[in-house]
Amino acid sequence: EKGGYATFMEKEINEQPHAVADTLLGRTDESGALVLDELRISEQQLRAVDKITVVACGTAAYAGMVAKYAIEHWARIPVEVALAHEFRYADPVVNERTLVVSISQSGETMDTLMAVKHASDMGALTVSICNTHGSTIPRESDAVLYTHAGPEIAVASTKAFLAQITAAYILGLYLAQLRGGSYAESAQAVMRDLHEIPAKIEELLTRMDRVEEMANFMADTRSVLFLGRNVGFPVAMEGALKLKELAYIHAEGFAAGELKHGPIALIDAGQPVFVVVPAPDTPHELHKKVVSNIQEIRARGARTLVIAHDGDEDVVPFASEVIRIPQCPPLLAPLLAVVPLQVFALHLSTAKGLDVDQPRNLAKSVTVE
Ligand code: F6R
């Protein structure tokens, strides 16, 4: 049942090219335009949307944070991401023009379900991005956009995360197309770029030997920091979450721009820091800014574990290790950059002799508060 892999998590990491490809399947017509028949909300209602609120927990919320950057860029609709357990007991500004997008692998997370009900009661349109057919959250929502990652058995989410980002991107591109605007034209081009991602993940998965070695060396590590910027910021937090869950190591993800506002005080000799470097063509010179962050922490003795695109030579002088990912457009990079972080957590957990698929104290689906 584990298809020759030692653990479900390893199997599911290796299924990620399919998770993305299958989630992309059948979302465009012959002309290349996006069609979301399954959405079941009228175009008129969707055109009237003036705000999107994503509600989710854990890894699914990080998928929402990644999607915020892309949806705002493409569809020009403000997106906020709320942890479902915070949203449901707060006094959120939600009405008939709000599209509440829940993201859940299981479709059974109690807090996310209650957030959706809370939003419905306030008159919002609700869309569920979900991996489990017939589960409760899609049933309670106006519409559903299924991720096709296949069953995820390991407690720690991997392939569902990539499928969630993919589905949220499809929704963002669909909204861009529907509403006209300057990105309506590019929606099809972005879909083509997305279709290239599965092969790039496949290629990336063949490069993970060094990441495994690094994890084996680091079995005694007590703390690991993760830095990222723009879409790399939620990737950094997801990398930290994987390490907490699987290897019980204190880990924290930061926005790289925050370094000087506090976290840089944590840097001392030998502190391992993963840095998710933006694609070199990311707007606003963010690449350069992150490279200078790497330089700053390296100068303070950090062990810089740098995730950078193929051909990015700027990082080399300041990197203790460079982990290469294939080139891709800046907004799609999370679908690649998170993979080495998943693999690192998996092997560190194994190196510590821990149960990869069933970490202590965790349940696959949190159906209580
Ligand atoms: C992390 C993880 C959790 C889930 C969260 C939401 O690896 O698995 O953080 O992402 O509990 O679960 P779903 O997506 O089922 O609502």
Coordinates of C-alpha atoms and ligand atoms in Angstrom, one line a residue:
E1 CA 0.0 0.0 0.0
K2 CA 3.0 2.3 0.5
G3 CA 4.0 1.6 -3.1
G4 CA 7.5 0.5 -2.2
Y5 CA 8.2 3.5 0.0
A6 CA 9.1 3.2 3.7
T7 CA 6.5 5.6 4.8
F8 CA 3.3 7.2 3.5
M9 CA 4.8 10.6 3.7
E10 CA 7.6 9.6 1.4
K11 CA 5.1 8.1 -1.0
E12 CA 3.0 11.3 -0.9
I13 CA 6.0 13.6 -1.5
N14 CA 6.7 11.6 -4.6
E15 CA 3.1 11.8 -5.7
Q16 CA 3.3 15.6 -5.9
P17 CA 3.8 15.9 -9.6
H18 CA 0.5 14.0 -10.0
A19 CA -1.3 15.9 -7.4
V20 CA -0.6 19.2 -9.3
A21 CA -1.2 17.7 -12.7
D22 CA -4.5 16.1 -11.7
T23 CA -5.7 19.2 -10.0
L24 CA -5.0 21.2 -13.3
L25 CA -6.8 18.6 -15.4
G26 CA -10.0 19.6 -17.2
R27 CA -10.0 23.3 -16.1
T28 CA -9.6 24.8 -19.6
D29 CA -11.7 24.5 -22.8
E30 CA -10.3 23.9 -26.3
S31 CA -9.5 27.7 -26.6
G32 CA -7.4 27.5 -23.4
A33 CA -9.9 29.6 -21.4
L34 CA -10.6 28.6 -17.9
V35 CA -13.9 26.8 -17.2
L36 CA -15.0 26.0 -13.7
D37 CA -18.4 24.3 -14.2
E38 CA -18.3 22.8 -10.8
L39 CA -18.2 26.2 -9.2
R40 CA -22.0 26.6 -9.2
I41 CA -21.9 30.3 -8.3
S42 CA -23.2 32.6 -11.0
E43 CA -20.8 34.8 -13.0
Q44 CA -22.8 37.8 -11.9
Q45 CA -22.3 37.0 -8.2
L46 CA -18.6 36.4 -8.8
R47 CA -18.2 39.7 -10.6
A48 CA -19.7 41.5 -7.7
V49 CA -17.2 40.1 -5.2
D50 CA -15.2 42.9 -3.6
K51 CA -13.2 40.9 -1.0
I52 CA -12.0 37.3 -0.5
T53 CA -11.4 35.9 2.9
V54 CA -9.6 32.6 3.1
V55 CA -10.3 30.5 6.2
A56 CA -8.2 27.5 7.0
C57 CA -5.9 26.0 9.6
G58 CA -2.2 24.9 9.6
T59 CA -0.7 23.9 6.3
A60 CA -4.0 24.8 4.5
A61 CA -3.7 28.3 5.8
Y62 CA -0.2 28.6 4.5
A63 CA -1.5 27.6 1.0
G64 CA -4.0 30.4 1.5
M65 CA -1.2 32.8 2.3
V66 CA 0.7 31.8 -0.9
A67 CA -2.5 32.3 -2.9
K68 CA -3.1 35.8 -1.5
Y69 CA -0.1 37.1 -3.4
A70 CA -1.2 35.5 -6.6
I71 CA -4.9 36.3 -6.5
E72 CA -4.4 39.9 -5.6
H73 CA -1.9 40.3 -8.4
W74 CA -4.0 38.6 -11.1
A75 CA -7.6 39.4 -10.1
R76 CA -7.1 42.7 -8.2
I77 CA -9.4 41.6 -5.4
P78 CA -8.2 42.1 -1.8
V79 CA -7.6 38.8 -0.1
E80 CA -7.2 38.3 3.6
V81 CA -6.2 35.0 5.2
A82 CA -7.8 34.2 8.5
L83 CA -7.1 31.2 10.7
A84 CA -10.5 29.6 11.0
H85 CA -10.5 29.4 14.8
E86 CA -9.8 33.1 15.0
F87 CA -12.3 34.0 12.3
R88 CA -15.2 32.2 13.8
Y89 CA -15.0 34.0 17.2
A90 CA -14.0 37.4 15.9
D91 CA -16.3 40.0 14.3
P92 CA -15.2 39.8 10.7
V93 CA -16.5 42.2 8.1
V94 CA -18.2 39.8 5.8
N95 CA -21.3 40.3 3.6
E96 CA -22.9 39.2 0.3
R97 CA -20.0 40.6 -1.7
T98 CA -17.4 38.6 0.3
L99 CA -16.2 35.3 -1.2
V100 CA -15.1 33.1 1.7
V101 CA -12.7 30.4 0.4
S102 CA -12.2 27.6 2.8
I103 CA -9.2 25.3 2.3
S104 CA -9.2 21.9 3.8
Q105 CA -7.6 18.6 2.9
S106 CA -10.0 16.5 5.0
G107 CA -13.1 18.6 4.7
E108 CA -13.8 17.8 8.3
T109 CA -11.7 20.3 10.3
M110 CA -14.2 21.5 12.9
D111 CA -12.9 25.1 13.1
T112 CA -12.9 25.5 9.3
L113 CA -16.4 24.1 9.1
M114 CA -17.6 26.5 11.8
A115 CA -15.9 29.4 10.0
V116 CA -17.8 28.5 6.8
K117 CA -21.1 28.3 8.6
H118 CA -20.4 31.6 10.3
A119 CA -19.6 33.2 6.9
S120 CA -22.8 31.7 5.4
D121 CA -24.9 33.1 8.2
M122 CA -23.5 36.5 7.4
G123 CA -24.6 36.2 3.8
A124 CA -21.2 35.5 2.2
L125 CA -20.6 33.3 -0.8
T126 CA -18.6 30.2 0.2
V127 CA -16.3 28.1 -1.9
S128 CA -14.6 25.1 -0.5
I129 CA -11.2 23.9 -1.8
C130 CA -11.1 20.4 -0.6
N131 CA -9.4 17.0 -1.2
T132 CA -12.1 14.7 0.1
H133 CA -15.3 14.0 -1.9
G134 CA -18.4 13.9 0.1
S135 CA -16.9 15.5 3.2
T136 CA -18.7 18.0 5.4
I137 CA -17.1 21.3 4.4
P138 CA -17.9 21.1 0.7
R139 CA -21.5 20.0 1.6
E140 CA -21.9 23.1 3.7
S141 CA -20.5 25.4 1.0
D142 CA -22.2 27.1 -1.9
A143 CA -19.5 25.6 -4.3
V144 CA -16.5 23.4 -4.3
L145 CA -13.3 23.2 -6.2
Y146 CA -11.8 19.8 -5.6
T147 CA -8.1 19.2 -5.3
H148 CA -7.1 15.9 -6.9
A149 CA -4.2 14.9 -4.7
G150 CA -5.6 11.5 -3.9
P151 CA -6.0 10.2 -0.4
E152 CA -3.4 11.7 2.0
I153 CA -2.6 9.2 4.8
A154 CA 0.5 10.6 6.5
V155 CA -0.5 13.0 9.3
A156 CA 1.8 15.8 7.9
S157 CA 0.3 17.3 4.8
T158 CA 2.5 17.4 1.7
K159 CA 0.8 16.7 -1.6
A160 CA -2.5 18.3 -0.5
F161 CA -0.5 21.5 0.1
L162 CA 0.7 21.6 -3.5
A163 CA -2.8 20.7 -4.8
Q164 CA -4.4 23.5 -2.6
I165 CA -2.0 26.1 -4.0
T166 CA -2.8 24.9 -7.5
A167 CA -6.6 25.0 -7.0
A168 CA -6.4 28.5 -5.4
Y169 CA -4.4 29.7 -8.3
I170 CA -6.9 28.3 -10.7
L171 CA -9.7 30.2 -8.8
G172 CA -7.6 33.4 -8.9
L173 CA -7.0 33.0 -12.7
Y174 CA -10.7 32.3 -13.3
L175 CA -11.7 35.4 -11.4
A176 CA -9.1 37.4 -13.3
Q177 CA -10.6 36.1 -16.6
L178 CA -14.1 36.8 -15.5
R179 CA -13.6 40.3 -14.4
G180 CA -11.5 41.5 -17.3
G181 CA -8.7 43.6 -16.1
S182 CA -5.1 43.6 -17.2
Y183 CA -4.4 40.0 -16.2
A184 CA -7.4 38.4 -17.9
E185 CA -5.2 38.0 -21.0
S186 CA -2.4 36.4 -19.1
A187 CA -4.6 33.8 -17.4
Q188 CA -4.0 31.3 -20.2
A189 CA -0.3 31.9 -20.2
V190 CA -0.1 31.3 -16.5
M191 CA -2.1 28.0 -16.9
R192 CA 0.6 26.9 -19.4
D193 CA 3.3 27.7 -16.9
L194 CA 1.4 25.8 -14.3
H195 CA 1.2 22.8 -16.6
E196 CA 5.0 22.7 -16.7
I197 CA 5.3 22.5 -12.9
P198 CA 4.7 18.7 -12.5
A199 CA 7.7 17.8 -14.7
K200 CA 9.8 20.3 -12.7
I201 CA 8.8 18.7 -9.4
E202 CA 9.7 15.4 -10.9
E203 CA 13.2 16.7 -11.8
L204 CA 13.5 18.3 -8.4
L205 CA 12.7 15.0 -6.6
T206 CA 15.8 13.4 -8.3
R207 CA 18.0 16.0 -6.6
M208 CA 17.2 15.3 -3.0
D209 CA 20.2 13.1 -2.0
R210 CA 22.1 16.1 -0.5
V211 CA 19.1 17.2 1.4
E212 CA 18.8 13.8 2.9
E213 CA 22.5 13.9 3.9
M214 CA 22.1 17.3 5.5
A215 CA 19.1 16.0 7.5
N216 CA 21.2 13.0 8.7
F217 CA 24.0 15.3 9.8
M218 CA 21.6 17.5 11.7
A219 CA 19.8 14.9 13.8
D220 CA 21.0 16.7 17.0
T221 CA 20.0 20.2 15.9
R222 CA 17.8 22.0 18.5
S223 CA 16.6 24.9 16.5
V224 CA 16.2 25.8 12.8
L225 CA 15.0 29.1 11.4
F226 CA 13.4 29.7 8.0
L227 CA 13.3 32.9 6.0
G228 CA 11.3 33.8 3.0
R229 CA 9.8 36.8 1.3
N230 CA 6.6 37.4 -0.8
V231 CA 5.3 33.9 -1.7
G232 CA 8.5 32.5 -0.1
F233 CA 7.3 33.7 3.3
P234 CA 4.5 31.2 3.8
V235 CA 6.8 28.6 2.3
A236 CA 9.3 29.4 5.2
M237 CA 6.5 28.9 7.7
E238 CA 5.4 25.7 6.2
G239 CA 9.0 24.4 6.3
A240 CA 9.1 25.3 10.0
L241 CA 5.8 23.6 10.7
K242 CA 6.9 20.4 9.0
L243 CA 10.0 20.3 11.2
K244 CA 8.1 20.9 14.4
E245 CA 5.5 18.2 13.5
L246 CA 7.9 15.6 12.3
A247 CA 11.2 16.1 14.1
Y248 CA 10.0 17.9 17.3
I249 CA 12.6 20.6 16.7
H250 CA 12.0 24.2 17.6
A251 CA 11.6 25.9 14.2
E252 CA 10.3 29.3 13.2
G253 CA 9.6 30.9 9.8
F254 CA 10.0 34.6 9.4
A255 CA 9.5 37.2 6.6
A256 CA 13.0 38.0 5.6
G257 CA 12.2 41.7 5.8
E258 CA 11.5 41.3 9.5
L259 CA 15.1 40.2 10.3
K260 CA 16.3 43.6 11.5
H261 CA 13.1 44.1 13.5
G262 CA 14.0 41.4 15.9
P263 CA 14.8 37.9 14.7
I264 CA 18.4 38.7 13.7
A265 CA 19.2 38.7 17.4
L266 CA 18.7 34.9 17.3
I267 CA 21.5 34.4 14.9
D268 CA 24.7 33.1 16.5
A269 CA 27.5 30.9 15.3
G270 CA 26.3 27.7 13.7
Q271 CA 22.5 28.5 13.8
P272 CA 21.0 26.8 10.8
V273 CA 18.8 29.0 8.7
F274 CA 17.0 28.0 5.6
V275 CA 16.5 30.8 3.2
V276 CA 13.9 30.6 0.4
V277 CA 15.3 32.9 -2.3
P278 CA 12.8 34.5 -4.7
A279 CA 13.2 33.9 -8.4
P280 CA 15.8 36.4 -9.8
D281 CA 13.1 38.1 -11.9
T282 CA 10.8 38.8 -8.9
P283 CA 9.6 42.4 -9.0
H284 CA 11.0 45.1 -6.7
E285 CA 14.5 43.6 -6.5
L286 CA 13.3 41.2 -3.8
H287 CA 15.9 38.7 -5.0
K288 CA 18.7 41.2 -4.3
K289 CA 17.2 42.1 -0.9
V290 CA 17.1 38.4 0.2
V291 CA 20.6 37.8 -1.0
S292 CA 21.8 40.7 1.2
N293 CA 19.8 39.1 4.1
I294 CA 21.8 35.9 3.5
Q295 CA 25.0 37.9 3.6
E296 CA 24.0 39.6 6.9
I297 CA 23.2 36.3 8.7
R298 CA 26.2 34.6 7.3
A299 CA 28.4 37.4 8.6
R300 CA 27.0 36.6 12.0
G301 CA 28.0 32.9 11.8
A302 CA 24.7 31.4 10.6
R303 CA 24.8 28.2 8.6
T304 CA 22.9 29.3 5.5
L305 CA 20.9 26.6 3.8
V306 CA 19.8 28.4 0.6
I307 CA 17.1 27.3 -1.7
A308 CA 17.7 29.0 -5.0
H309 CA 16.7 28.6 -8.7
D310 CA 19.0 27.0 -11.2
G311 CA 21.5 29.5 -12.5
D312 CA 21.2 31.9 -9.6
E313 CA 24.9 32.5 -8.9
D314 CA 24.4 35.5 -6.6
V315 CA 23.7 33.3 -3.6
V316 CA 26.8 31.2 -3.9
P317 CA 29.3 33.4 -2.0
F318 CA 27.1 33.5 1.1
A319 CA 25.6 30.0 1.1
S320 CA 26.9 27.1 3.3
E321 CA 24.7 24.9 1.2
V322 CA 22.8 25.6 -2.0
I323 CA 19.7 23.5 -2.8
R324 CA 18.7 24.1 -6.5
I325 CA 15.2 24.2 -7.8
P326 CA 14.3 24.4 -11.5
Q327 CA 13.6 27.9 -12.9
C328 CA 9.9 29.0 -13.0
P329 CA 7.9 32.2 -12.8
P330 CA 8.2 33.9 -9.4
L331 CA 4.6 33.2 -8.3
L332 CA 4.8 29.5 -9.0
A333 CA 8.0 29.0 -7.1
P334 CA 6.3 27.8 -3.9
L335 CA 5.3 24.6 -5.7
L336 CA 9.0 23.8 -6.0
A337 CA 10.6 25.5 -3.1
V338 CA 8.6 23.7 -0.4
V339 CA 9.6 20.2 -1.7
P340 CA 13.2 20.2 -0.2
L341 CA 11.8 21.5 3.1
Q342 CA 9.4 18.5 3.2
V343 CA 12.1 16.1 2.3
F344 CA 14.4 17.6 5.0
A345 CA 11.8 17.2 7.7
L346 CA 11.0 13.7 6.6
H347 CA 14.7 12.6 6.8
L348 CA 15.4 14.5 10.0
S349 CA 12.5 12.6 11.6
T350 CA 13.8 9.3 10.3
A351 CA 17.3 10.1 11.5
K352 CA 15.9 10.7 15.0
G353 CA 14.1 7.4 14.8
L354 CA 10.7 8.9 15.0
D355 CA 7.4 7.8 13.5
V356 CA 7.1 9.9 10.3
D357 CA 3.5 9.1 9.5
Q358 CA 2.1 9.4 13.0
P359 CA 3.9 12.2 14.9
R360 CA 3.1 12.3 18.6
N361 CA 0.1 14.2 19.8
L362 CA -1.3 14.9 16.3
A363 CA -4.4 13.6 14.5
K364 CA -4.9 13.7 10.7
S365 CA -8.1 15.5 11.0
V366 CA -9.0 17.8 13.8
T367 CA -12.7 17.3 14.3
V368 CA -12.8 18.9 17.7
E369 CA -12.0 22.5 18.8
Ligands
F6R1 C1 0.2 20.0 8.8 C2 -1.2 19.5 8.9 C3 -2.2 20.4 9.5 C4 -3.4 20.5 8.6 C5 -4.5 21.3 9.3 C6 -5.8 21.5 8.4 O1 1.1 19.1 8.2 O2 -1.5 18.5 8.4 O3 -1.7 21.7 9.8 O4 -3.0 21.2 7.4 O5 -4.9 20.5 10.5 O6 -6.3 20.2 8.0 P1 -7.3 20.2 6.9 O7 -6.6 20.6 5.6 O8 -7.8 18.7 6.8 O9 -8.5 21.1 7.2

